[in-house]
């Protein structure tokens, strides 16, 4: 029984890795005050680009990096439109979410249902030999380790370093930042692109690891919306956001297990169920009155200037 | 936007698409010809275009109400699904009780109620739960999808084996009547036109339309003036949901004659794009809906004939909206 528990936890850690990375990327972008609503499309585009690049070149790492760049390109469109041209972010993001999804299906249609390279498991020497914990934490692929490391790193960056302080300040009060001599537009643009890069990488982890291969549907549909919801209800706090991502991974893993227990319930239902459950859980946590007394750690406030574009007029 | 702006947008988008097609290695002229032929090649094809145009126009009408108030009703997809569930429920439950024509009327009412219920739920979550309508809408979309899957594989499954192909088709007497030889219901075309004109009238020439616009442009000022935000939000969502529910009725009784998992055919999201491209005005809506319907139907043949994916239509539609927004704001600044 203990071994299956270890396996269960390891599965959750591995399958939530892309969601963690994507929602942390979005956290950076929103902390700087820009909502990147295109996540659902960007993840699929990253999945397609990552898979095709890795298939052509044979290098998984190259595929992941190129996928990241594709995400950064999409994010830079949002950055240019919203920061420099002051077009509503939500409109641009929503259109891009739909367009990138179709673009990914369109460009990737010659690469569906073929076997390609995958991220390999890299057990860490010595540490993976520790009983229980070794199998749980130290027998994953590279990207899972990166996702685990990214959680404390982004917390440290946001709350304990000077650039992190500037990042938060830009999202809270851009006018004061401008008066203090910081180039608000450039800083925001940098974090939007950085966030997009992470989201693109998350897409590649799906097509190269969690749900290997490319197809229509790929299996990562809808994840981007979950990541967006996680950032908001996780209170723009890296650790809480990551906690939410693992909760979603838990729900998905639970679905796979229950699928084998309740055989007469259709399998499709178990694949869909985590999505509404997640949103409902987040809505409950977000209730301003009752629940927050219990979940006070979830209490949060959005960056003051989130979604409002900075201008000097 | 002026006519010249529209020309710029369309030329820009088609040059980008042509480059993309070249990169993929597909002959662009052939692809465009195929789309054109797929939409206008015969009466049968054009009837299909109209069958996409009708739901797009009806759904866009509903979205005009919410967009004018500044609401992002992304839950419209789930509202269509609930409309479809509502009408299927009536047809399943009452087929032995009422006469066919009465059943269709009741099914239509039930579909409208279902869509409205889903929209009001999103509105309620916004007012009481303080949840942004984008996320409550998305959550409810997922719930609606799960509900449809459960119904198809559970209580309403086909005798024998349940499958993704949907429920048992309705008996022919319960199909929405279409004149012999026609492949599109003239009644539904008329209904779409009437609803569009009615929406335009309400938004332009009534007090409520003005109230919605006031709320959309400045919530605080409208509140000070004594306009209730919550009540108008509730009614705007109700309208959008009712229109979307009607689309669900259309999809089940006119098009598919059964409930299928993809009953909404993404028309909700497409209508959001239509209304955005129309810049929240009613006038361009029928023309943009027609263009989108042509792309949608015309691209069906692409995978068979040229081995390129039919999602090309989605790419063109998205690029159109993006470019139009860019051009519009560039004009506004200059």
Coordinates of C-alpha atoms in Angstrom, one line a residue:
Chain A
X1 CA 0.0 0.0 0.0
X2 CA 2.8 2.3 0.9
X3 CA 4.4 1.9 -2.5
X4 CA 1.2 2.9 -4.3
X5 CA 1.0 6.0 -2.2
X6 CA 4.5 6.9 -3.2
X7 CA 3.6 6.3 -6.9
X8 CA 0.5 8.4 -6.5
X9 CA 2.4 11.4 -5.1
X10 CA 5.1 11.0 -7.7
X11 CA 2.5 11.0 -10.5
X12 CA 0.9 14.2 -9.2
X13 CA 4.2 15.9 -9.0
X14 CA 5.1 14.9 -12.5
X15 CA 1.7 15.6 -14.1
X16 CA 1.3 19.0 -12.4
X17 CA 4.8 20.2 -13.5
X18 CA 3.5 22.0 -16.7
X19 CA 0.6 23.6 -14.8
X20 CA 2.9 24.8 -12.1
X21 CA 5.3 26.4 -14.6
X22 CA 2.5 27.9 -16.6
X23 CA 0.7 29.5 -13.7
X24 CA 4.0 30.8 -12.2
X25 CA 4.7 32.4 -15.6
X26 CA 1.3 34.0 -15.6
X27 CA 1.9 35.1 -12.0
X28 CA 4.9 37.1 -13.1
X29 CA 3.0 38.7 -15.9
X30 CA 0.1 39.7 -13.7
X31 CA 2.3 40.9 -10.9
X32 CA 3.6 43.4 -13.4
X33 CA 0.0 44.4 -14.1
X34 CA -0.6 42.7 -17.4
X35 CA -3.2 39.9 -17.9
X36 CA -2.1 37.4 -20.5
X37 CA -5.5 35.7 -21.3
X38 CA -4.0 33.7 -24.2
X39 CA -2.7 30.9 -22.0
X40 CA -5.0 28.2 -23.4
X41 CA -3.8 28.8 -27.0
X42 CA -0.2 29.4 -26.0
X43 CA 0.1 26.1 -24.2
X44 CA -1.2 24.2 -27.3
X45 CA 1.1 26.2 -29.6
X46 CA 4.0 25.4 -27.3
X47 CA 3.0 21.8 -27.2
X48 CA 2.9 21.6 -31.0
X49 CA 6.1 23.6 -31.6
X50 CA 8.0 21.7 -28.9
X51 CA 6.9 18.3 -30.3
X52 CA 7.7 19.1 -33.9
X53 CA 11.1 20.7 -33.1
X54 CA 12.1 17.7 -30.9
X55 CA 10.9 15.3 -33.6
X56 CA 12.9 17.0 -36.3
X57 CA 16.0 17.7 -34.3
X58 CA 15.9 14.7 -31.9
X59 CA 16.7 17.0 -29.1
X60 CA 14.1 17.3 -26.3
X61 CA 15.9 20.3 -24.7
X62 CA 15.9 22.2 -28.0
X63 CA 12.2 21.5 -28.5
X64 CA 11.4 22.8 -25.0
X65 CA 13.4 26.0 -25.6
X66 CA 11.9 26.7 -29.0
X67 CA 8.4 26.1 -27.5
X68 CA 9.3 28.7 -24.9
X69 CA 10.3 31.1 -27.6
X70 CA 6.9 30.6 -29.4
X71 CA 5.2 31.4 -26.1
X72 CA 7.4 34.5 -25.8
X73 CA 6.4 35.6 -29.3
X74 CA 2.7 35.4 -28.5
X75 CA 3.2 37.2 -25.2
X76 CA 5.1 39.9 -27.0
X77 CA 2.1 40.5 -29.3
X78 CA 0.0 41.1 -26.1
X79 CA 2.8 43.3 -24.7
X80 CA 3.0 45.5 -27.8
X81 CA -0.8 45.7 -28.3
X82 CA -1.6 46.4 -24.6
X83 CA 1.5 48.2 -23.2
X84 CA 2.5 50.3 -26.1
X85 CA -0.7 50.7 -28.0
X86 CA -3.0 50.6 -25.0
X87 CA -5.6 48.2 -26.5
X88 CA -7.7 46.3 -23.9
X89 CA -5.7 43.3 -22.7
X90 CA -8.6 41.0 -22.2
X91 CA -9.8 41.4 -25.8
X92 CA -6.4 40.7 -27.3
X93 CA -5.7 37.8 -25.0
X94 CA -9.0 36.2 -25.7
X95 CA -8.7 36.4 -29.5
X96 CA -5.1 35.1 -29.2
X97 CA -6.3 32.2 -27.1
X98 CA -8.6 31.0 -29.8
X99 CA -6.3 31.9 -32.7
X100 CA -3.2 30.2 -31.3
X101 CA -5.2 27.0 -30.7
X102 CA -6.3 26.9 -34.3
X103 CA -2.9 27.8 -35.5
X104 CA -1.4 24.9 -33.5
X105 CA -3.9 22.5 -35.0
X106 CA -3.3 23.9 -38.5
X107 CA 0.5 23.9 -38.5
X108 CA 0.8 20.6 -36.6
X109 CA -1.6 18.6 -38.7
X110 CA 1.1 16.7 -40.5
X111 CA 2.6 15.5 -37.2
X112 CA -0.4 13.9 -35.6
X113 CA -0.3 10.5 -34.0
X114 CA 3.4 9.8 -34.5
X115 CA 5.8 8.7 -32.0
X116 CA 8.5 11.2 -31.1
X117 CA 11.2 11.8 -28.5
X118 CA 10.2 12.1 -24.8
X119 CA 11.7 13.6 -21.7
X120 CA 13.7 10.9 -19.9
X121 CA 13.6 10.2 -16.2
X122 CA 16.8 11.3 -14.5
X123 CA 17.0 9.7 -11.1
X124 CA 19.4 11.8 -9.0
X125 CA 22.3 9.7 -7.7
X126 CA 22.3 8.9 -3.9
X127 CA 19.2 10.9 -3.2
X128 CA 16.9 8.6 -5.2
X129 CA 18.1 5.7 -3.1
X130 CA 16.5 7.1 0.0
X131 CA 13.4 4.9 0.9
X132 CA 10.0 6.6 0.2
X133 CA 11.2 10.1 -0.5
X134 CA 13.7 9.0 -3.1
X135 CA 11.0 7.5 -5.3
X136 CA 8.7 10.4 -4.6
X137 CA 10.9 13.3 -5.3
X138 CA 14.1 12.3 -7.0
X139 CA 13.1 10.0 -9.9
X140 CA 11.6 12.5 -12.3
X141 CA 12.4 14.1 -15.6
X142 CA 14.4 17.4 -15.8
X143 CA 11.3 19.6 -16.2
X144 CA 9.7 18.3 -13.1
X145 CA 12.8 19.1 -11.1
X146 CA 12.8 22.6 -12.6
X147 CA 9.1 23.0 -11.7
X148 CA 9.8 22.0 -8.1
X149 CA 12.8 24.4 -7.9
X150 CA 10.9 27.2 -9.6
X151 CA 8.3 27.5 -6.8
X152 CA 10.7 28.7 -4.0
X153 CA 12.8 30.6 -6.5
X154 CA 10.0 32.7 -7.7
X155 CA 8.8 33.3 -4.2
X156 CA 12.3 34.4 -3.3
X157 CA 12.6 36.6 -6.4
X158 CA 9.3 38.3 -5.8
X159 CA 9.5 39.0 -2.1
X160 CA 13.2 39.0 -1.2
X161 CA 15.1 40.7 -4.1
X162 CA 15.3 44.2 -5.4
X163 CA 14.2 43.4 -9.0
X164 CA 11.2 41.5 -7.4
X165 CA 10.4 44.6 -5.4
X166 CA 10.4 46.7 -8.6
X167 CA 8.2 44.0 -10.4
X168 CA 5.6 44.3 -7.6
X169 CA 5.9 48.1 -7.5
X170 CA 5.2 48.3 -11.2
X171 CA 2.0 46.3 -10.8
X172 CA 0.9 48.2 -7.8
X173 CA 1.7 51.8 -8.6
X174 CA 3.2 52.4 -12.1
X175 CA 3.0 56.2 -11.7
X176 CA 5.2 56.2 -8.6
X177 CA 7.6 53.9 -10.4
X178 CA 7.7 56.3 -13.3
X179 CA 8.4 59.2 -11.0
X180 CA 11.1 57.2 -9.3
X181 CA 12.8 56.8 -12.7
X182 CA 11.9 53.3 -13.8
X183 CA 10.9 52.6 -17.4
X184 CA 7.5 51.1 -16.6
X185 CA 6.6 50.0 -20.1
X186 CA 9.8 48.2 -20.6
X187 CA 9.7 46.4 -17.3
X188 CA 6.1 45.3 -17.9
X189 CA 7.0 44.1 -21.4
X190 CA 9.9 42.1 -20.0
X191 CA 7.8 40.2 -17.5
X192 CA 5.0 39.5 -20.0
X193 CA 7.5 38.0 -22.4
X194 CA 9.2 36.0 -19.5
X195 CA 5.7 34.7 -18.5
X196 CA 4.9 33.8 -22.1
X197 CA 8.3 31.9 -22.3
X198 CA 7.4 29.8 -19.2
X199 CA 3.9 29.1 -20.6
X200 CA 5.4 27.9 -23.9
X201 CA 7.7 25.6 -22.0
X202 CA 4.7 24.2 -20.1
X203 CA 3.1 23.4 -23.4
X204 CA 6.2 21.4 -24.5
X205 CA 6.2 19.4 -21.2
X206 CA 2.7 18.2 -22.2
X207 CA 3.6 17.0 -25.7
X208 CA 7.0 15.7 -24.6
X209 CA 6.2 14.2 -21.2
X210 CA 2.8 14.3 -19.6
X211 CA 0.7 13.5 -22.6
X212 CA 3.3 12.5 -25.2
X213 CA 2.7 13.2 -28.9
X214 CA 0.6 15.7 -30.9
X215 CA -2.9 15.3 -32.1
X216 CA -6.3 16.9 -32.2
X217 CA -7.3 17.0 -29.4
X218 CA -3.9 16.9 -27.7
X219 CA -5.1 16.5 -24.2
X220 CA -3.9 19.8 -22.9
X221 CA -7.0 21.7 -23.9
X222 CA -8.5 23.7 -21.1
X223 CA -5.4 23.7 -19.0
X224 CA -4.6 27.3 -19.8
X225 CA -7.9 28.5 -18.4
X226 CA -7.2 26.5 -15.2
X227 CA -3.8 28.1 -14.9
X228 CA -5.4 31.5 -15.3
X229 CA -8.0 30.8 -12.6
X230 CA -5.2 29.4 -10.3
X231 CA -3.3 32.7 -10.5
X232 CA -6.3 34.8 -9.5
X233 CA -7.6 32.5 -6.8
X234 CA -4.1 31.7 -5.6
X235 CA -3.8 35.3 -4.7
X236 CA -0.9 36.2 -7.0
X237 CA 1.4 34.4 -4.5
X238 CA 3.8 31.9 -6.1
X239 CA 3.5 29.3 -3.4
X240 CA -0.3 29.3 -3.1
X241 CA -0.6 29.2 -6.9
X242 CA 1.7 26.2 -7.0
X243 CA -0.4 24.6 -4.2
X244 CA -3.5 25.1 -6.3
X245 CA -1.8 23.5 -9.3
X246 CA -0.9 20.4 -7.3
X247 CA -4.5 20.2 -6.1
X248 CA -5.7 20.1 -9.7
X249 CA -3.1 17.3 -10.4
X250 CA -4.5 15.5 -7.4
X251 CA -8.1 15.7 -8.7
X252 CA -6.9 14.4 -12.1
X253 CA -5.0 11.5 -10.6
X254 CA -8.0 10.7 -8.4
X255 CA -10.1 10.6 -11.5
X256 CA -7.9 8.0 -13.0
X257 CA -8.1 5.8 -9.9
X258 CA -11.9 6.2 -9.4
X259 CA -12.3 5.3 -13.1
X260 CA -11.1 1.8 -12.2
X261 CA -13.3 1.6 -9.1
X262 CA -16.6 2.8 -10.6
X263 CA -16.4 1.0 -13.9
X264 CA -20.0 1.7 -15.0
X265 CA -19.5 5.5 -14.9
X266 CA -18.3 6.6 -18.4
X267 CA -14.5 7.3 -18.5
X268 CA -15.0 10.6 -20.4
X269 CA -16.7 12.0 -17.3
X270 CA -13.7 11.5 -15.2
X271 CA -11.5 13.4 -17.7
X272 CA -13.8 16.4 -17.7
X273 CA -14.8 16.4 -14.0
X274 CA -11.6 17.9 -12.5
X275 CA -12.2 21.2 -14.5
X276 CA -15.6 22.1 -13.0
X277 CA -14.5 20.8 -9.6
X278 CA -11.4 23.0 -9.7
X279 CA -13.3 26.1 -10.6
X280 CA -16.0 25.4 -7.9
X281 CA -13.3 24.8 -5.3
X282 CA -11.7 28.1 -6.2
X283 CA -15.0 29.9 -6.1
X284 CA -15.6 28.5 -2.6
X285 CA -12.2 29.6 -1.4
X286 CA -12.8 33.0 -2.9
X287 CA -16.0 33.6 -0.9
X288 CA -15.3 36.8 1.0
X289 CA -17.2 36.0 4.1
X290 CA -17.4 32.5 5.5
X291 CA -14.5 30.5 4.0
X292 CA -11.8 33.1 4.4
X293 CA -11.9 32.8 8.1
X294 CA -10.8 29.2 7.7
X295 CA -8.6 29.7 4.7
X296 CA -7.1 33.0 5.7
X297 CA -3.9 32.1 3.9
X298 CA -5.9 32.4 0.7
X299 CA -6.9 35.9 1.4
X300 CA -5.4 38.2 -1.2
X301 CA -5.7 41.3 -3.1
X302 CA -4.9 41.8 -6.8
X303 CA -2.0 44.1 -7.9
X304 CA -3.5 47.6 -7.7
X305 CA -2.9 48.4 -11.4
X306 CA -3.7 45.0 -12.8
X307 CA -5.3 45.4 -16.3
X308 CA -5.1 49.1 -16.2
X309 CA -2.6 50.5 -18.7
X310 CA -0.1 53.0 -17.6
X311 CA -0.1 56.3 -19.5
X312 CA 1.3 59.7 -18.7
X313 CA -1.8 61.6 -19.8
Chain B
X1 CA -14.5 51.9 -39.1
X2 CA -14.8 53.1 -42.7
X3 CA -14.9 51.0 -45.8
X4 CA -11.3 51.7 -46.5
X5 CA -10.3 50.3 -43.1
X6 CA -12.2 47.1 -43.7
X7 CA -10.4 46.8 -47.1
X8 CA -7.0 47.3 -45.4
X9 CA -7.9 44.7 -42.7
X10 CA -9.1 42.1 -45.2
X11 CA -6.1 42.6 -47.5
X12 CA -3.6 42.4 -44.6
X13 CA -5.2 39.2 -43.2
X14 CA -5.3 37.5 -46.6
X15 CA -1.7 38.3 -47.4
X16 CA -0.6 36.9 -44.0
X17 CA -2.7 33.8 -44.6
X18 CA -1.2 33.4 -48.1
X19 CA 2.3 33.5 -46.6
X20 CA 1.4 30.9 -44.0
X21 CA -0.1 28.6 -46.7
X22 CA 3.1 29.0 -48.7
X23 CA 5.2 28.0 -45.6
X24 CA 3.0 24.9 -45.1
X25 CA 3.5 24.0 -48.7
X26 CA -0.1 24.3 -49.8
X27 CA -1.2 26.1 -53.0
X28 CA -3.0 29.3 -51.6
X29 CA -5.1 30.0 -54.7
X30 CA -6.4 26.5 -54.7
X31 CA -7.2 26.7 -51.0
X32 CA -9.2 29.9 -51.5
X33 CA -11.0 28.5 -54.5
X34 CA -11.9 25.4 -52.5
X35 CA -13.2 27.5 -49.7
X36 CA -15.3 29.6 -52.1
X37 CA -16.6 26.5 -53.9
X38 CA -17.3 24.7 -50.6
X39 CA -19.5 27.7 -49.6
X40 CA -21.2 28.6 -52.9
X41 CA -20.7 25.5 -55.1
X42 CA -24.3 24.5 -55.0
X43 CA -27.5 25.2 -53.2
X44 CA -26.7 22.4 -50.7
X45 CA -23.4 24.1 -49.8
X46 CA -25.0 27.5 -49.4
X47 CA -27.8 26.1 -47.3
X48 CA -25.0 24.8 -45.0
X49 CA -23.6 28.3 -44.8
X50 CA -27.0 29.7 -43.8
X51 CA -27.3 27.0 -41.2
X52 CA -24.1 28.3 -39.6
X53 CA -25.1 31.9 -40.1
X54 CA -28.4 31.6 -38.2
X55 CA -26.9 30.5 -34.9
X56 CA -24.0 33.0 -35.2
X57 CA -26.4 35.9 -35.7
X58 CA -28.8 34.8 -32.9
X59 CA -25.9 34.2 -30.4
X60 CA -24.3 37.5 -31.4
X61 CA -27.6 39.4 -30.6
X62 CA -27.5 38.1 -27.1
X63 CA -23.8 39.0 -26.7
X64 CA -24.5 42.6 -27.8
X65 CA -26.5 43.1 -24.6
X66 CA -23.6 41.9 -22.3
X67 CA -20.8 43.5 -24.3
X68 CA -22.6 46.8 -24.3
X69 CA -22.6 46.6 -20.6
X70 CA -18.9 45.7 -20.6
X71 CA -19.5 42.1 -19.5
X72 CA -17.4 39.3 -20.9
X73 CA -20.0 36.5 -21.3
X74 CA -17.6 33.7 -22.1
X75 CA -20.1 31.3 -20.6
X76 CA -22.2 31.6 -23.8
X77 CA -20.8 28.2 -24.9
X78 CA -22.3 26.5 -21.9
X79 CA -25.5 28.4 -22.3
X80 CA -25.9 27.0 -25.8
X81 CA -25.3 23.5 -24.4
X82 CA -27.9 23.9 -21.7
X83 CA -30.4 25.1 -24.3
X84 CA -29.7 21.9 -26.2
X85 CA -30.1 19.8 -23.0
X86 CA -33.4 21.6 -22.2
X87 CA -34.9 20.9 -25.6
X88 CA -33.7 17.3 -25.7
X89 CA -35.2 16.8 -22.2
X90 CA -38.7 18.0 -23.4
X91 CA -38.5 15.8 -26.5
X92 CA -37.4 12.8 -24.6
X93 CA -39.9 13.2 -21.7
X94 CA -43.1 14.4 -23.5
X95 CA -43.0 12.6 -26.9
X96 CA -46.0 10.5 -26.0
X97 CA -48.0 13.2 -24.3
X98 CA -48.3 16.2 -26.6
X99 CA -48.7 16.6 -30.3
X100 CA -45.4 17.1 -32.2
X101 CA -45.9 20.8 -32.9
X102 CA -46.7 21.6 -29.3
X103 CA -43.7 19.6 -28.2
X104 CA -41.4 21.7 -30.4
X105 CA -42.9 24.9 -28.9
X106 CA -42.4 23.6 -25.3
X107 CA -38.9 22.4 -26.2
X108 CA -38.0 25.9 -27.5
X109 CA -39.3 27.5 -24.3
X110 CA -37.4 25.0 -22.2
X111 CA -34.2 25.6 -24.2
X112 CA -34.5 29.3 -23.6
X113 CA -35.0 28.7 -19.9
X114 CA -32.0 26.4 -19.8
X115 CA -29.7 28.9 -21.4
X116 CA -31.0 31.7 -19.3
X117 CA -30.6 29.7 -16.1
X118 CA -26.9 29.1 -17.0
X119 CA -26.3 32.8 -17.7
X120 CA -28.1 33.9 -14.5
X121 CA -25.9 31.4 -12.6
X122 CA -22.8 33.2 -13.9
X123 CA -24.4 36.6 -13.1
X124 CA -25.2 35.4 -9.6
X125 CA -21.6 34.2 -9.0
X126 CA -20.5 37.6 -10.1
X127 CA -22.9 39.6 -7.9
X128 CA -22.8 37.3 -4.8
X129 CA -19.6 35.4 -5.1
X130 CA -17.4 38.2 -6.4
X131 CA -16.1 35.9 -9.2
X132 CA -15.2 37.5 -12.5
X133 CA -17.7 36.5 -15.2
X134 CA -14.9 35.1 -17.3
X135 CA -14.1 32.4 -14.7
X136 CA -17.6 31.6 -13.6
X137 CA -18.5 31.4 -17.3
X138 CA -15.6 29.0 -18.0
X139 CA -16.4 26.9 -15.0
X140 CA -20.0 26.6 -16.0
X141 CA -18.9 25.7 -19.6
X142 CA -17.0 22.8 -18.1
X143 CA -20.0 21.8 -16.0
X144 CA -22.3 21.9 -19.0
X145 CA -19.8 19.8 -21.0
X146 CA -19.6 17.2 -18.2
X147 CA -23.4 17.3 -17.9
X148 CA -23.9 16.5 -21.6
X149 CA -21.3 13.7 -21.5
X150 CA -23.0 12.2 -18.5
X151 CA -26.4 12.4 -20.2
X152 CA -25.2 10.8 -23.4
X153 CA -23.3 8.0 -21.6
X154 CA -25.8 7.6 -18.8
X155 CA -29.6 8.2 -18.7
X156 CA -30.0 9.1 -22.4
X157 CA -27.6 6.5 -23.8
X158 CA -28.5 4.7 -27.0
X159 CA -30.0 1.3 -26.4
X160 CA -27.2 -1.2 -26.7
X161 CA -24.0 0.8 -26.7
X162 CA -23.4 4.4 -25.6
X163 CA -20.9 6.3 -27.8
X164 CA -19.6 9.8 -28.6
X165 CA -22.0 9.8 -31.6
X166 CA -24.7 11.0 -29.2
X167 CA -28.2 10.0 -28.2
X168 CA -30.7 8.1 -30.3
X169 CA -32.0 10.4 -33.1
X170 CA -35.4 11.9 -32.5
X171 CA -38.4 10.4 -34.5
X172 CA -38.9 12.3 -37.8
X173 CA -42.2 13.8 -36.7
X174 CA -40.2 15.8 -34.0
X175 CA -37.7 17.3 -36.4
X176 CA -38.2 21.0 -36.9
X177 CA -40.3 21.3 -40.1
X178 CA -38.3 22.4 -43.2
X179 CA -40.1 22.9 -46.6
X180 CA -39.6 20.0 -49.0
X181 CA -36.4 20.4 -51.1
X182 CA -35.1 23.1 -48.7
X183 CA -32.1 22.3 -46.5
X184 CA -32.5 25.4 -44.4
X185 CA -35.5 26.5 -42.4
X186 CA -36.8 29.8 -43.7
X187 CA -38.6 30.4 -40.4
X188 CA -35.3 30.3 -38.6
X189 CA -33.7 32.8 -41.1
X190 CA -36.7 35.1 -40.5
X191 CA -36.4 34.7 -36.7
X192 CA -32.7 35.5 -36.8
X193 CA -33.4 38.7 -38.8
X194 CA -36.3 39.7 -36.5
X195 CA -34.2 39.1 -33.4
X196 CA -31.3 41.2 -34.8
X197 CA -33.6 44.1 -35.6
X198 CA -35.3 43.8 -32.2
X199 CA -31.9 43.8 -30.5
X200 CA -30.9 46.9 -32.5
X201 CA -34.1 48.6 -31.5
X202 CA -33.8 47.9 -27.9
X203 CA -30.1 49.0 -27.7
X204 CA -30.6 52.1 -29.7
X205 CA -34.0 53.4 -29.0
X206 CA -35.1 52.4 -25.5
X207 CA -34.2 53.6 -22.1
X208 CA -32.8 50.2 -21.1
X209 CA -30.4 50.3 -24.0
X210 CA -29.1 53.6 -22.9
X211 CA -28.8 52.3 -19.3
X212 CA -26.7 49.4 -20.5
X213 CA -24.4 51.7 -22.5
X214 CA -24.1 54.0 -19.5
X215 CA -23.1 51.1 -17.3
X216 CA -20.6 50.0 -20.0
X217 CA -18.9 53.3 -20.3
X218 CA -18.8 54.3 -16.7
X219 CA -20.1 52.1 -13.9
X220 CA -19.4 54.6 -11.1
X221 CA -21.2 57.5 -12.8
X222 CA -24.2 55.3 -13.6
X223 CA -24.3 54.1 -10.0
X224 CA -24.3 57.7 -8.7
X225 CA -27.2 58.5 -11.2
X226 CA -29.2 55.8 -9.4
X227 CA -28.9 52.9 -11.9
X228 CA -28.7 49.6 -10.2
X229 CA -25.7 47.7 -11.5
X230 CA -26.7 44.3 -10.2
X231 CA -30.2 44.3 -11.6
X232 CA -29.2 45.4 -15.1
X233 CA -26.3 42.9 -15.0
X234 CA -28.8 40.2 -14.2
X235 CA -31.2 41.2 -17.1
X236 CA -28.3 41.6 -19.6
X237 CA -27.1 38.1 -18.7
X238 CA -30.7 36.8 -18.9
X239 CA -31.1 38.1 -22.4
X240 CA -27.7 36.7 -23.6
X241 CA -28.6 33.3 -22.0
X242 CA -32.0 33.2 -23.6
X243 CA -30.6 33.9 -27.1
X244 CA -27.9 31.2 -26.5
X245 CA -30.5 28.8 -25.4
X246 CA -32.4 29.4 -28.6
X247 CA -29.3 28.5 -30.5
X248 CA -29.2 25.2 -28.5
X249 CA -32.7 24.5 -29.6
X250 CA -31.8 25.2 -33.2
X251 CA -28.8 22.9 -33.0
X252 CA -30.8 20.0 -31.6
X253 CA -34.0 20.2 -33.5
X254 CA -33.0 21.7 -36.9
X255 CA -29.4 20.5 -37.4
X256 CA -28.5 17.3 -35.5
X257 CA -31.9 15.9 -34.4
X258 CA -30.2 14.5 -31.4
X259 CA -27.9 15.5 -28.5
X260 CA -24.1 15.1 -29.4
X261 CA -21.1 16.0 -27.2
X262 CA -20.1 18.9 -29.5
X263 CA -23.6 20.2 -29.8
X264 CA -22.5 23.9 -29.5
X265 CA -20.0 23.5 -32.4
X266 CA -17.9 26.3 -30.9
X267 CA -20.5 28.8 -32.1
X268 CA -20.4 30.6 -28.7
X269 CA -16.7 31.5 -29.0
X270 CA -17.2 32.3 -32.7
X271 CA -20.0 34.7 -31.9
X272 CA -17.8 36.4 -29.3
X273 CA -15.3 37.0 -32.2
X274 CA -18.1 38.2 -34.5
X275 CA -19.3 40.8 -32.0
X276 CA -15.7 41.9 -31.2
X277 CA -15.0 42.3 -34.9
X278 CA -18.3 44.3 -35.2
X279 CA -17.0 46.6 -32.4
X280 CA -20.1 45.9 -30.4
X281 CA -22.3 47.4 -33.1
X282 CA -25.3 45.6 -34.5
X283 CA -25.0 46.7 -38.1
X284 CA -21.9 44.7 -39.2
X285 CA -23.0 41.6 -37.3
X286 CA -24.9 39.9 -40.2
X287 CA -22.2 40.5 -42.7
X288 CA -19.4 39.3 -40.4
X289 CA -21.4 36.3 -39.4
X290 CA -21.9 35.5 -43.1
X291 CA -18.1 35.8 -43.7
X292 CA -17.4 33.6 -40.7
X293 CA -20.0 31.0 -41.9
X294 CA -18.5 30.9 -45.4
X295 CA -15.0 30.3 -43.9
X296 CA -16.4 27.7 -41.5
X297 CA -18.3 25.7 -44.2
X298 CA -15.8 26.3 -47.0
X299 CA -12.9 24.9 -45.0
X300 CA -14.6 21.5 -44.4
X301 CA -13.2 20.2 -47.7
X302 CA -9.6 21.3 -47.1
X303 CA -8.3 18.2 -45.4
X304 CA -9.7 15.9 -48.0
X305 CA -8.7 17.8 -51.1
X306 CA -5.4 19.6 -50.2
X307 CA -4.4 17.7 -47.0
X308 CA -4.4 20.9 -44.9
X309 CA -6.2 21.2 -41.6
X310 CA -9.7 22.8 -41.6
X311 CA -8.6 24.9 -38.6
X312 CA -7.3 27.3 -41.2
X313 CA -10.8 29.0 -41.0
X314 CA -10.2 29.6 -37.3
X315 CA -6.8 31.1 -38.0
X316 CA -8.2 33.5 -40.6
X317 CA -11.1 34.5 -38.3
X318 CA -8.8 35.2 -35.4
X319 CA -6.3 37.2 -37.5
X320 CA -9.2 39.3 -38.8
X321 CA -10.3 40.3 -35.3
X322 CA -6.7 41.0 -34.2
X323 CA -5.9 43.2 -37.2
X324 CA -9.2 45.0 -37.0
X325 CA -8.6 45.8 -33.4
X326 CA -5.2 47.1 -34.2
X327 CA -6.3 49.2 -37.1
X328 CA -9.2 50.6 -35.1
X329 CA -7.0 51.8 -32.3
X330 CA -4.4 53.1 -34.6
X331 CA -7.2 55.3 -36.2
X332 CA -8.5 56.4 -32.9
X333 CA -5.1 57.7 -31.8
X334 CA -4.3 59.6 -35.0

